Short mmCIF file of C-alpha atoms (C1' of nucleotides) in Angstrom, two decimals:
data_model
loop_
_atom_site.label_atom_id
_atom_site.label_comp_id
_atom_site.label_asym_id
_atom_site.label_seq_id
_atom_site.Cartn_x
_atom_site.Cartn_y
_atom_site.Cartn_z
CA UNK A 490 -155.76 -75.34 95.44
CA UNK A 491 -154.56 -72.30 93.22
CA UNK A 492 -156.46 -69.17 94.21
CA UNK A 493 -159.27 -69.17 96.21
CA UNK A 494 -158.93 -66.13 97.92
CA UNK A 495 -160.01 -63.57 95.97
CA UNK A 496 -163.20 -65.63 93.96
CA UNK A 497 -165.84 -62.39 94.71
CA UNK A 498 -165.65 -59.38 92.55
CA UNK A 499 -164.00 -59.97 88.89
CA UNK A 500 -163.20 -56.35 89.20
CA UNK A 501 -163.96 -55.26 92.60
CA UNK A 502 -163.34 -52.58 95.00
CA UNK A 503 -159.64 -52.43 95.76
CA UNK A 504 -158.35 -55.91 94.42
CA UNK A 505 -156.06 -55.23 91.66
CA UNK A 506 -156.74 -56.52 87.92
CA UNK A 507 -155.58 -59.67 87.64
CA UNK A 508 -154.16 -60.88 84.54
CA UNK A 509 -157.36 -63.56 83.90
CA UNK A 510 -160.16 -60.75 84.37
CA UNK A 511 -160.64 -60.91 80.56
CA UNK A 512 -161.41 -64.73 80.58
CA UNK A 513 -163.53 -64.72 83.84
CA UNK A 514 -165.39 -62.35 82.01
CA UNK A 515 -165.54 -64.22 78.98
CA UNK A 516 -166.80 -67.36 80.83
CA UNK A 517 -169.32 -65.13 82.72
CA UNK A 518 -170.88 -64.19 79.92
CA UNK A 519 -171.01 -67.22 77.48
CA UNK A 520 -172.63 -68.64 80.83
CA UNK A 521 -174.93 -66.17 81.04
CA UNK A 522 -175.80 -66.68 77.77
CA UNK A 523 -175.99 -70.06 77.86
CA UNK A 524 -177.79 -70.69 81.17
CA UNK A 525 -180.84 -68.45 79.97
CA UNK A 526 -180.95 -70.01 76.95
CA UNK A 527 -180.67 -73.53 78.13
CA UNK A 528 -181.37 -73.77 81.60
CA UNK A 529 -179.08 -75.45 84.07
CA UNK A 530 -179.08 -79.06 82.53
CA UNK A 531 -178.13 -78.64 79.14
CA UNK A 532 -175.70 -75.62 79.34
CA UNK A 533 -172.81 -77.67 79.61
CA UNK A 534 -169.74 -76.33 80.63
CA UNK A 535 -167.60 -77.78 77.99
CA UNK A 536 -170.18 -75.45 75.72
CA UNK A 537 -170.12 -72.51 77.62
CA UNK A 538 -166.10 -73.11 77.86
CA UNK A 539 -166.21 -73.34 74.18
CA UNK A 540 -168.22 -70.54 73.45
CA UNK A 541 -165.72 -68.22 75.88
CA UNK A 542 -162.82 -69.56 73.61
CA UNK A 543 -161.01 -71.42 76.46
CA UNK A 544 -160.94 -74.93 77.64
CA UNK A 545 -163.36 -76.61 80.32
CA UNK A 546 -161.09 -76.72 83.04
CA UNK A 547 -160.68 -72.74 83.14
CA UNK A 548 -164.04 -72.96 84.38
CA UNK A 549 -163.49 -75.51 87.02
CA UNK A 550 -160.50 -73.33 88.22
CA UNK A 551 -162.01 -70.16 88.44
CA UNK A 552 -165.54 -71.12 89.46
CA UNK A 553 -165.43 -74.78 91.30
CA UNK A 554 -167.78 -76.37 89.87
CA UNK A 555 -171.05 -76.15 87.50
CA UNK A 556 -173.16 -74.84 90.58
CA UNK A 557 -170.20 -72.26 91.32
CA UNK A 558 -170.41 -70.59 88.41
CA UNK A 559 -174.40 -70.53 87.80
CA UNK A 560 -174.31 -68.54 90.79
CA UNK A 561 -171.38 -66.46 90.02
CA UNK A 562 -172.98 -65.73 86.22
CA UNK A 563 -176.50 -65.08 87.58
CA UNK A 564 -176.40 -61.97 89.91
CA UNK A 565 -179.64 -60.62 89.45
CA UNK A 566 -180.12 -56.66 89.76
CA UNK A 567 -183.60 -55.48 89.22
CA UNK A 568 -182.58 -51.63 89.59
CA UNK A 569 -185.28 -51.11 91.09
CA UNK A 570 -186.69 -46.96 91.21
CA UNK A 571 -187.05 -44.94 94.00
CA UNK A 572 -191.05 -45.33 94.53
CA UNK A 573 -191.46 -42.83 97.19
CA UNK A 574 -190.89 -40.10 94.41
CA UNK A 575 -193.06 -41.34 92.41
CA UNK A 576 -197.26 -40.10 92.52
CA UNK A 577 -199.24 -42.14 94.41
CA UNK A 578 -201.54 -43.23 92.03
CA UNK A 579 -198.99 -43.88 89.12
CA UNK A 580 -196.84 -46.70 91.24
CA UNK A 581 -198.51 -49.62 89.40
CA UNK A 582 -197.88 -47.97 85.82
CA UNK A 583 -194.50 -47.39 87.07
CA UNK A 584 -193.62 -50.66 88.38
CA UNK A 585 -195.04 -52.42 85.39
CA UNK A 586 -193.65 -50.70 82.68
CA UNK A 587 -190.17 -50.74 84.73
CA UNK A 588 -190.32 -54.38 84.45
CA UNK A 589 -191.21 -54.42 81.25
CA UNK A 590 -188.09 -52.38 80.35
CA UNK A 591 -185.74 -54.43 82.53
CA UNK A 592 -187.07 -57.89 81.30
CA UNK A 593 -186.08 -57.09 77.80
CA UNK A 594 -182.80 -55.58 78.38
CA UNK A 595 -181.35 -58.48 80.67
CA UNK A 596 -181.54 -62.11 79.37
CA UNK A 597 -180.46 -63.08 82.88
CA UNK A 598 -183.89 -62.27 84.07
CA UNK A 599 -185.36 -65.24 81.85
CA UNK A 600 -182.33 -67.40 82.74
CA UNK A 601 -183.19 -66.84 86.20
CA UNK A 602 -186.56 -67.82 85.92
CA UNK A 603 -185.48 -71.00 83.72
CA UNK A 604 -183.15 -72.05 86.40
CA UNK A 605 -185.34 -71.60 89.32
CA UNK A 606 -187.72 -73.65 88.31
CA UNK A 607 -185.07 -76.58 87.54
CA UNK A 608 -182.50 -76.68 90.66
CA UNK A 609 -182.73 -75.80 93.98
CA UNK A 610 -180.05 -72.92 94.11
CA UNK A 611 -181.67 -70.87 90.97
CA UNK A 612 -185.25 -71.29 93.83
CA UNK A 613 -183.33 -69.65 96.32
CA UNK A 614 -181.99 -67.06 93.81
CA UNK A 615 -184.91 -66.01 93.01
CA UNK A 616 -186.64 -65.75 96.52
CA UNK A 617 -183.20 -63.64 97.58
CA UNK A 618 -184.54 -61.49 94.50
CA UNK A 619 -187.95 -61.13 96.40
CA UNK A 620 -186.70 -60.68 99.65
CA UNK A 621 -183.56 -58.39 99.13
CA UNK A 622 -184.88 -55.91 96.21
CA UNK A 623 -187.88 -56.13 95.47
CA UNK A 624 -190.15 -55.97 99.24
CA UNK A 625 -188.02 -53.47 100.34
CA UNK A 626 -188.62 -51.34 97.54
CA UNK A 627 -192.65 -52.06 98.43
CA UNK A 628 -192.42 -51.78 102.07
CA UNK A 629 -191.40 -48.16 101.40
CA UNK A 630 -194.38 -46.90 99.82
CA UNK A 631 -196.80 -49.70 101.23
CA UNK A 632 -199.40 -48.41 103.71
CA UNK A 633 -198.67 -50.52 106.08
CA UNK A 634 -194.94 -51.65 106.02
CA UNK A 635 -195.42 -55.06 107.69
CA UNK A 636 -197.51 -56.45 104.61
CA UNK A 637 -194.78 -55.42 102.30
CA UNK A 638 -193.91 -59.16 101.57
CA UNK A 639 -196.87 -60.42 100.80
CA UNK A 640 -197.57 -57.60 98.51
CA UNK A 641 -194.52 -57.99 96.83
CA UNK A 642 -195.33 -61.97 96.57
CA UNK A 643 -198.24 -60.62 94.79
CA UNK A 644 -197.00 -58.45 92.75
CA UNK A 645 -194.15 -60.53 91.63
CA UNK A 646 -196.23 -63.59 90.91
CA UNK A 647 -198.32 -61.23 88.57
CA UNK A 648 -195.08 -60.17 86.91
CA UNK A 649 -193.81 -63.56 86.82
CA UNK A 650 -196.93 -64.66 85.54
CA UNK A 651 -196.38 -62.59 82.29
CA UNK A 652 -192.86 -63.22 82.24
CA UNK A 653 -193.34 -66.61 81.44
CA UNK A 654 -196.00 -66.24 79.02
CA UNK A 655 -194.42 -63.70 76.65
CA UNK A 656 -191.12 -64.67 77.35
CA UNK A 657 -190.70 -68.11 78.57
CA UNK A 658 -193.60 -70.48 77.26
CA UNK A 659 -194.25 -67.65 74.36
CA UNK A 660 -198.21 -67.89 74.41
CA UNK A 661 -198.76 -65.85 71.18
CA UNK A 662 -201.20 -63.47 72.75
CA UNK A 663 -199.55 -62.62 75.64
CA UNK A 664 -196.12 -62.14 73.52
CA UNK A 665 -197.98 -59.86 70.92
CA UNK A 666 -199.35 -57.68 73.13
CA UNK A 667 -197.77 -53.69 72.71
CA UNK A 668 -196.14 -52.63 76.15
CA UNK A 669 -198.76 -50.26 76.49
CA UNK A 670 -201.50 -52.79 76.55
CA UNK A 671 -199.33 -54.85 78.87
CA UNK A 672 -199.06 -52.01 80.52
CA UNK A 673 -202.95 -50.58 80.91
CA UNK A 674 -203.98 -54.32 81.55
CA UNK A 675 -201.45 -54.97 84.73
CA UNK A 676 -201.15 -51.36 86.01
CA UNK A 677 -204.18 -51.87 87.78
CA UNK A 678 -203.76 -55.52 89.42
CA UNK A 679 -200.22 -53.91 90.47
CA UNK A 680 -201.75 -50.94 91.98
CA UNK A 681 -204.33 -52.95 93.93
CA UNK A 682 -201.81 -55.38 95.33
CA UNK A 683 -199.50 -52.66 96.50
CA UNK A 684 -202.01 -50.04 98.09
CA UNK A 685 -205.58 -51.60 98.51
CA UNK A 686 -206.64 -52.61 102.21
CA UNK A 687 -206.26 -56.07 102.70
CA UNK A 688 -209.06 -57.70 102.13
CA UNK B 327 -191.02 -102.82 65.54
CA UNK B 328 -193.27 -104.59 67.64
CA UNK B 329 -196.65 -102.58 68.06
CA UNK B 330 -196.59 -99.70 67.26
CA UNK B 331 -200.19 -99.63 65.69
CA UNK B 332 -202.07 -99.18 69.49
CA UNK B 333 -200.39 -96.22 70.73
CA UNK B 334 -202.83 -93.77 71.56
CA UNK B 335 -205.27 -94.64 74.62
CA UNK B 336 -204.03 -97.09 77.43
CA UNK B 337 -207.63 -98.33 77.38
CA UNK B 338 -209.24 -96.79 74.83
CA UNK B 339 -212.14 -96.46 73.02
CA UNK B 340 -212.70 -99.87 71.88
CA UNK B 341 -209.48 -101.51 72.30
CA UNK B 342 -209.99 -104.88 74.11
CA UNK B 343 -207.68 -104.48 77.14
CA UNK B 344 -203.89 -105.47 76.39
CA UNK B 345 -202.11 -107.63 79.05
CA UNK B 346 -199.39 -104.68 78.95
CA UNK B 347 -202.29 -102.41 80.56
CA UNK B 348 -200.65 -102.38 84.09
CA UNK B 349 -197.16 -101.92 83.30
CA UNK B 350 -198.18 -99.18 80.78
CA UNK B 351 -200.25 -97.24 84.17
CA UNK B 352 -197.41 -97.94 85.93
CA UNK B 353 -195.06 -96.23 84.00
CA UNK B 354 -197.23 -93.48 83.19
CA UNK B 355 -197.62 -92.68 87.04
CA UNK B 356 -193.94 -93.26 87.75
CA UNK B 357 -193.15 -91.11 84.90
CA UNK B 358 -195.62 -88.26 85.82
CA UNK B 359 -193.98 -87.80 89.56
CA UNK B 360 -190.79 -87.88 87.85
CA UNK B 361 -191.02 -85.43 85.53
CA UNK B 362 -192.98 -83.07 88.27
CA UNK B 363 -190.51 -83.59 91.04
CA UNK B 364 -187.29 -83.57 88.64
CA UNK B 365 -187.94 -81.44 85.45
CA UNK B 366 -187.21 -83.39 82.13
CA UNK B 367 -183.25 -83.89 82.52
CA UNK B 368 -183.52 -85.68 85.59
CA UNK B 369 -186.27 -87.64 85.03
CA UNK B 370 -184.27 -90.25 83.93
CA UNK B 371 -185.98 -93.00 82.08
CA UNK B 372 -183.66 -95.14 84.35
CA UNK B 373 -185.25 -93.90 87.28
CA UNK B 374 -188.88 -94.42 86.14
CA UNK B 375 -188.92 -98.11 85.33
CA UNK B 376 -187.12 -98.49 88.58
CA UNK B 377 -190.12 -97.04 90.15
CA UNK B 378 -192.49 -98.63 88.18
CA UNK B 379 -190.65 -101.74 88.75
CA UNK B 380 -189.93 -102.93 85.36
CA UNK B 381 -186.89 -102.45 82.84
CA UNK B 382 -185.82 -99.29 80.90
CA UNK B 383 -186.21 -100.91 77.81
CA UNK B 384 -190.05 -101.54 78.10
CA UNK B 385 -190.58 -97.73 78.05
CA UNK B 386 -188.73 -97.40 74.99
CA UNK B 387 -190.78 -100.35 73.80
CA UNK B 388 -193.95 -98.20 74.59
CA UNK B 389 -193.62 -94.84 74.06
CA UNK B 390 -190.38 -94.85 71.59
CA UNK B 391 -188.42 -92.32 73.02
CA UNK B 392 -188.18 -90.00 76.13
CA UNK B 393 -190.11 -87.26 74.53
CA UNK B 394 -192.91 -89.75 73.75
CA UNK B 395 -193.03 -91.01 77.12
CA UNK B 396 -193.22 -87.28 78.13
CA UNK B 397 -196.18 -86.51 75.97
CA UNK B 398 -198.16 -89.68 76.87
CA UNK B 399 -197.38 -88.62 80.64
CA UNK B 400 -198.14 -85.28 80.82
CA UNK B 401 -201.55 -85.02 79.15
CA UNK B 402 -203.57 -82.27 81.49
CA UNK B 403 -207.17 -81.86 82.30
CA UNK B 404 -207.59 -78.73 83.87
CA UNK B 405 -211.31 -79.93 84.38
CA UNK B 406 -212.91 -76.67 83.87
CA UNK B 407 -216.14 -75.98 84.59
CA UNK B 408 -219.16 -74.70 82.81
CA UNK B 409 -219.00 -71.20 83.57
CA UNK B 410 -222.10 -69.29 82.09
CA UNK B 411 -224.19 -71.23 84.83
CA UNK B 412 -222.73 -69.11 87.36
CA UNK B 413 -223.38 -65.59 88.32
CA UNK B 414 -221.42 -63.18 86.24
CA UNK B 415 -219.88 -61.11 89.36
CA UNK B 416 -218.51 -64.26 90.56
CA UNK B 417 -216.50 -65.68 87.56
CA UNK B 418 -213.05 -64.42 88.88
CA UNK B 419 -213.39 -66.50 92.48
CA UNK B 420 -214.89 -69.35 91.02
CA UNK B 421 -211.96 -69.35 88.60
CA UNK B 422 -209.20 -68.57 91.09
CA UNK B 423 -210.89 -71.40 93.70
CA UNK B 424 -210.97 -73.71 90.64
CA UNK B 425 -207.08 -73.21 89.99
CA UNK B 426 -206.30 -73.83 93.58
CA UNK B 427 -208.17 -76.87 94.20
CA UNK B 428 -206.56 -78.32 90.52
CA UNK B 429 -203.13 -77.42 91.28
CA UNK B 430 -202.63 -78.99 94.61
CA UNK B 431 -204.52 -82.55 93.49
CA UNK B 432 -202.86 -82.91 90.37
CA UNK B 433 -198.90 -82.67 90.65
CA UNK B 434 -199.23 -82.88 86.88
CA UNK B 435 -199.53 -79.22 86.15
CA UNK B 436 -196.60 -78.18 88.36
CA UNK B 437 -194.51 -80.91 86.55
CA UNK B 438 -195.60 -79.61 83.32
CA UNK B 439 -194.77 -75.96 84.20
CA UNK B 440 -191.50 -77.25 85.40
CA UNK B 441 -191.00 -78.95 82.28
CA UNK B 442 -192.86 -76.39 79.67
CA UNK B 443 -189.47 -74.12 81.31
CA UNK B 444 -187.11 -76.43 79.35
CA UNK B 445 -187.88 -77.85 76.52
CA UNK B 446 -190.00 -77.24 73.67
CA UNK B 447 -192.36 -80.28 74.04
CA UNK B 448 -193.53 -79.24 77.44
CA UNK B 449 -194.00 -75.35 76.36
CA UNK B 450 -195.68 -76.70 73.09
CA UNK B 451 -198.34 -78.46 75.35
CA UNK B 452 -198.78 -75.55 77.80
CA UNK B 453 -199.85 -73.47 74.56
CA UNK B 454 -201.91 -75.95 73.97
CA UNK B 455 -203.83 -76.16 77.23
CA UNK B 456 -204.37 -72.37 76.82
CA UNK B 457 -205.51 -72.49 73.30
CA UNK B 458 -207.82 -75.48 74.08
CA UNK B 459 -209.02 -75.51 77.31
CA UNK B 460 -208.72 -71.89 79.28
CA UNK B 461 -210.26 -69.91 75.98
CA UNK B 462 -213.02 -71.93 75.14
CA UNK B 463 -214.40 -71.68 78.51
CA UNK B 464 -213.25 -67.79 78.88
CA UNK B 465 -215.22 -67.41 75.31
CA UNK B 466 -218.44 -68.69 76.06
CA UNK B 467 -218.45 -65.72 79.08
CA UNK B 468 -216.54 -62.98 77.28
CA UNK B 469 -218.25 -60.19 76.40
CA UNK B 470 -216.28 -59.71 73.18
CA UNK B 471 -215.65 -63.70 72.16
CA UNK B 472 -212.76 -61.88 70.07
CA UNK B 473 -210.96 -60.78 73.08
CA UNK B 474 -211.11 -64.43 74.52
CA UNK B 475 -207.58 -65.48 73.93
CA UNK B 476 -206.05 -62.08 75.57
CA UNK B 477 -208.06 -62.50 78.25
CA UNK B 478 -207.28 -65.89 78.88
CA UNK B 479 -203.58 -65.33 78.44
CA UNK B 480 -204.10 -62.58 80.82
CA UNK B 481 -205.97 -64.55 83.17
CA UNK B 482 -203.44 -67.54 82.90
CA UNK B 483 -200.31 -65.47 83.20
CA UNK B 484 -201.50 -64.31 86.99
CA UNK B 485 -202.81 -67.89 87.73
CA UNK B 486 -199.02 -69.49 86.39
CA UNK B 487 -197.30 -66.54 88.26
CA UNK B 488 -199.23 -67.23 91.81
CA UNK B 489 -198.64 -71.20 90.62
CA UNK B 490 -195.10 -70.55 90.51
CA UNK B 491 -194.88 -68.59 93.49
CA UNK B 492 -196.67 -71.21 95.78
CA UNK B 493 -195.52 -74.34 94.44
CA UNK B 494 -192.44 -74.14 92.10
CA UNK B 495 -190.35 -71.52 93.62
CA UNK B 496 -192.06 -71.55 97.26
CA UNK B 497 -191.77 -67.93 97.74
CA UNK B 498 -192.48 -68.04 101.71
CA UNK B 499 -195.04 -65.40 101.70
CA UNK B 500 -197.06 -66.38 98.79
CA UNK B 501 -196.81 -70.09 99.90
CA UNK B 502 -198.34 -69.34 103.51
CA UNK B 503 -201.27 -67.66 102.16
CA UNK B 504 -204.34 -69.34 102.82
CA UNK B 505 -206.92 -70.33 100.11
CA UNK B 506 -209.37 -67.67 100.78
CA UNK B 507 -206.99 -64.97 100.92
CA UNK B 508 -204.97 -65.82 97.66
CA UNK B 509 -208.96 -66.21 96.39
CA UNK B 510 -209.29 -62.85 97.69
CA UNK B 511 -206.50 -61.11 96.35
CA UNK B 512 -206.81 -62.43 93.27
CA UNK B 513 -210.28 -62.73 92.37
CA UNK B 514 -210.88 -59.29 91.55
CA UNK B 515 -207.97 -59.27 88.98
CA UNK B 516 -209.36 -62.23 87.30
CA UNK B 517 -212.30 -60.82 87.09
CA UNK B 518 -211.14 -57.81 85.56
CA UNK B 519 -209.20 -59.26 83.05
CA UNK B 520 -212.34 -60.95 82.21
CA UNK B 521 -215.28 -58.37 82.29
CA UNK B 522 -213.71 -54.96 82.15
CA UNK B 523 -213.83 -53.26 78.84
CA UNK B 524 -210.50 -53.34 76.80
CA UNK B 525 -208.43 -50.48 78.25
"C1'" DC C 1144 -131.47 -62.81 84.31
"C1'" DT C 1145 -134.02 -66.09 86.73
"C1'" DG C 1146 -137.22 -68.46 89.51
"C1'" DG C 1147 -142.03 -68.77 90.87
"C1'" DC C 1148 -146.61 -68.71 89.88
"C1'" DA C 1149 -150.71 -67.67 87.45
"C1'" DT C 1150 -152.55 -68.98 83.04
"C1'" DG C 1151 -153.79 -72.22 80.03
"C1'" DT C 1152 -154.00 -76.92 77.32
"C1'" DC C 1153 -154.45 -81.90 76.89
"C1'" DA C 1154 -155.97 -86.17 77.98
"C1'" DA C 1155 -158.20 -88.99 80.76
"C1'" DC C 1156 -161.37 -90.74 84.41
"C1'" DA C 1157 -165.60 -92.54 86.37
"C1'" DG C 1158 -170.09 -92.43 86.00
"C1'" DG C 1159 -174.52 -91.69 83.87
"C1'" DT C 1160 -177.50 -91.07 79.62
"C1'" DG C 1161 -180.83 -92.59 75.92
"C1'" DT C 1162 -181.29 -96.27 73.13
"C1'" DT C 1163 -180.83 -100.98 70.79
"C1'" DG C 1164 -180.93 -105.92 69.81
"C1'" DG C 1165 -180.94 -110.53 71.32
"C1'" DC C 1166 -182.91 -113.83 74.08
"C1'" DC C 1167 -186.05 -116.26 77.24
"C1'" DT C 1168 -190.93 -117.02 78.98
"C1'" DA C 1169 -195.64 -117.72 79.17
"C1'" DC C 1170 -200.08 -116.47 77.65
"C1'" DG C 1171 -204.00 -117.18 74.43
"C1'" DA C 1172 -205.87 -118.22 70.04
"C1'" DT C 1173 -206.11 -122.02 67.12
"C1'" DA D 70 -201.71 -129.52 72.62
"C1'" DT D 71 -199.25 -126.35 70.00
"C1'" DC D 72 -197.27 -122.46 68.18
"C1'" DG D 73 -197.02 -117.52 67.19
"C1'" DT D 74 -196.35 -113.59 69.54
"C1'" DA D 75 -196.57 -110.12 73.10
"C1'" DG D 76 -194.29 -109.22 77.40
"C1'" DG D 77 -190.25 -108.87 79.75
"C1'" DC D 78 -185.15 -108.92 81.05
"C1'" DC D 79 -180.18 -108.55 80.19
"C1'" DA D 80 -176.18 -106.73 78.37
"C1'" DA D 81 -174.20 -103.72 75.67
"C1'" DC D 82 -173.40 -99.62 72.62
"C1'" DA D 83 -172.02 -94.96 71.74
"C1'" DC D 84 -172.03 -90.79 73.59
"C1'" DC D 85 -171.89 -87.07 76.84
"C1'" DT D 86 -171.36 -85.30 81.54
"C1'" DG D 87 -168.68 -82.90 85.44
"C1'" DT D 88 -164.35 -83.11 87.17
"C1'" DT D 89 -159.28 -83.96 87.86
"C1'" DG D 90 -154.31 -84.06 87.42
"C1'" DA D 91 -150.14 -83.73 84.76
"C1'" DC D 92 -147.81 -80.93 81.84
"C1'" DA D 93 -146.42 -76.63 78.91
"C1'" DT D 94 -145.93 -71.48 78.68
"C1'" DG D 95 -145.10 -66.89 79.50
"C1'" DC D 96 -145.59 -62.93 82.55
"C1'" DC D 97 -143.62 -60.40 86.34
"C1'" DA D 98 -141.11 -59.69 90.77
"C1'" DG D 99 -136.67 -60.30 92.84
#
DNA sequence: CTGGCATGTCAACAGGTGTTGGCCTACGAT
DNA sequence: ATCGTAGGCCAACACCTGTTGACATGCCAG
């Protein structure tokens, strides 16, 4: 029982620095690091504490428990672009090649993946992911509005899909290909799921 | 060092039968529903003898170590069939039905994506069913044989993504989806990444 | 200056892990 | 009938896990 009040934002909107914000962010990050590299199981948090510099118990502390802070560390934003500026016919380019970009530049995103395949609360991360960011995005330029999550189900599982090979499992020919190939190759699939009739 | 010389098939080729044969099924079947409902952490070898009803040590007896019980567990089939017998605009359904009917009566392959997430082993043999099972089929039907393993990691990534969706993750609106409309959405992709010319 | 409290360390707990070696039993070839 | 050996169980090892509580320290408000 030491503070539990203010566990949300490590720097948030009107709660003043507190003294520890360096170490939560410390910990937040060597779990980060850890949990994508690892999955859940074997990122330990005596190795995640060690790798922050501090001792396990900070973590316990700060975060609860082991489940506490995989869900504090793994706050998934896919930034997702404003689609209804974008031309009609270059949505799947744009959607792929976003991903693309985003998937390299976040390690979190292959964490993610990695946990949500292990333990229930990285599942429901990553259907929160689906839900909150990325249908809404779709129902917006999606013909019909209504079938915007099971186009985004779609196009997800086709992004997932090469996600894991080129990034998770590493199937050599799916991790050497360019992004433009990746690109010309899924732009299409993307395309149909998001604005062909259902069929 | 007891026998180690048998290892390989449980009733192999011409190996007389051993009087071990049961327990050695039984662990391999415990094991497999293990390793696809836990992942390969909590699998515990504990757990599998107690569901194959015999002590821990007699799987260490048998397959040496964890990972060795893993490998002998997890060895897929993905049972493909001979596809230049069927009509060339309707490769991509017969493949997409295929992967449907596969995945949901053999828990194996979502236990081995679950456990190709974590550890090397498991990714090692995913390669491996790619390299071995999906590209020699795609091959005999590709118009460029070359192209075969892009296509088939192509193929595979939207067939592991919809996989994941359905039965890993259980993203609600790709796990409601009928078979014919998952067949129908994703048939044509399929059969692009198989037939269309290199973009 | 001083007391309170957040910060942090240390050591330990209780339980679970893979793995090992010793021992008993009973089958099957001789 | 006998004896080697494969099959099987038991108990333990050494280690690692998440988690907890007691204790030191130093910042900051009063």
């Amino acid at each position: 029982m030491a503070d539990r009040a203010p566990s949300d934002s490590p720097s948030g909107t009107l709660a003043r620095p507190r003294r520890s914000d360096a170490t939560r962010a410390a910990i937040l990050t060597a779990a980060r690091d850890r949990f994508a590299a690892d999955g859940y199981e074997r990122a330990t948090i005596r190795a995640i504490a060690r790798d922050a510099g501090i001792d396990p118990s900070m973590v316990m502390r700060y975060y609860g428990n082991k489940e506490g802070l995989f869900v504090a560390a793994t706050e998934i934003d896919l930034r997702m672009p404003d689609l209804t500026a974008v031309d009609r016919d270059g949505l799947g380019e744009r959607l792929v090649r976003h991903f693309l970009d985003v998937w390299e530049h976040d390690e979190r995103l292959t964490g993610m993946v990695r946990v949500a395949v292990t333990v229930e609360a990285g599942a429901e991360r990553l259907r929160a992911v689906f839900r909150d960011q990325l249908a809404p995005v779709i129902a917006a330029v999606c013909p019909v509005p209504d079938e915007a999550p099971v186009r985004a189900a779609l196009i997800g599982s086709q992004i997932i899909g090469m996600a894991m090979a080129r990034y998770v499992v590493r199937i050599p020919p799916a991790a050497g290909l360019g992004h433009d190939e990746v690109v010309a190759w899924l732009a299409p699939t993307v395309q149909r799921y998001l604005m062909a009739e259902r069929p």
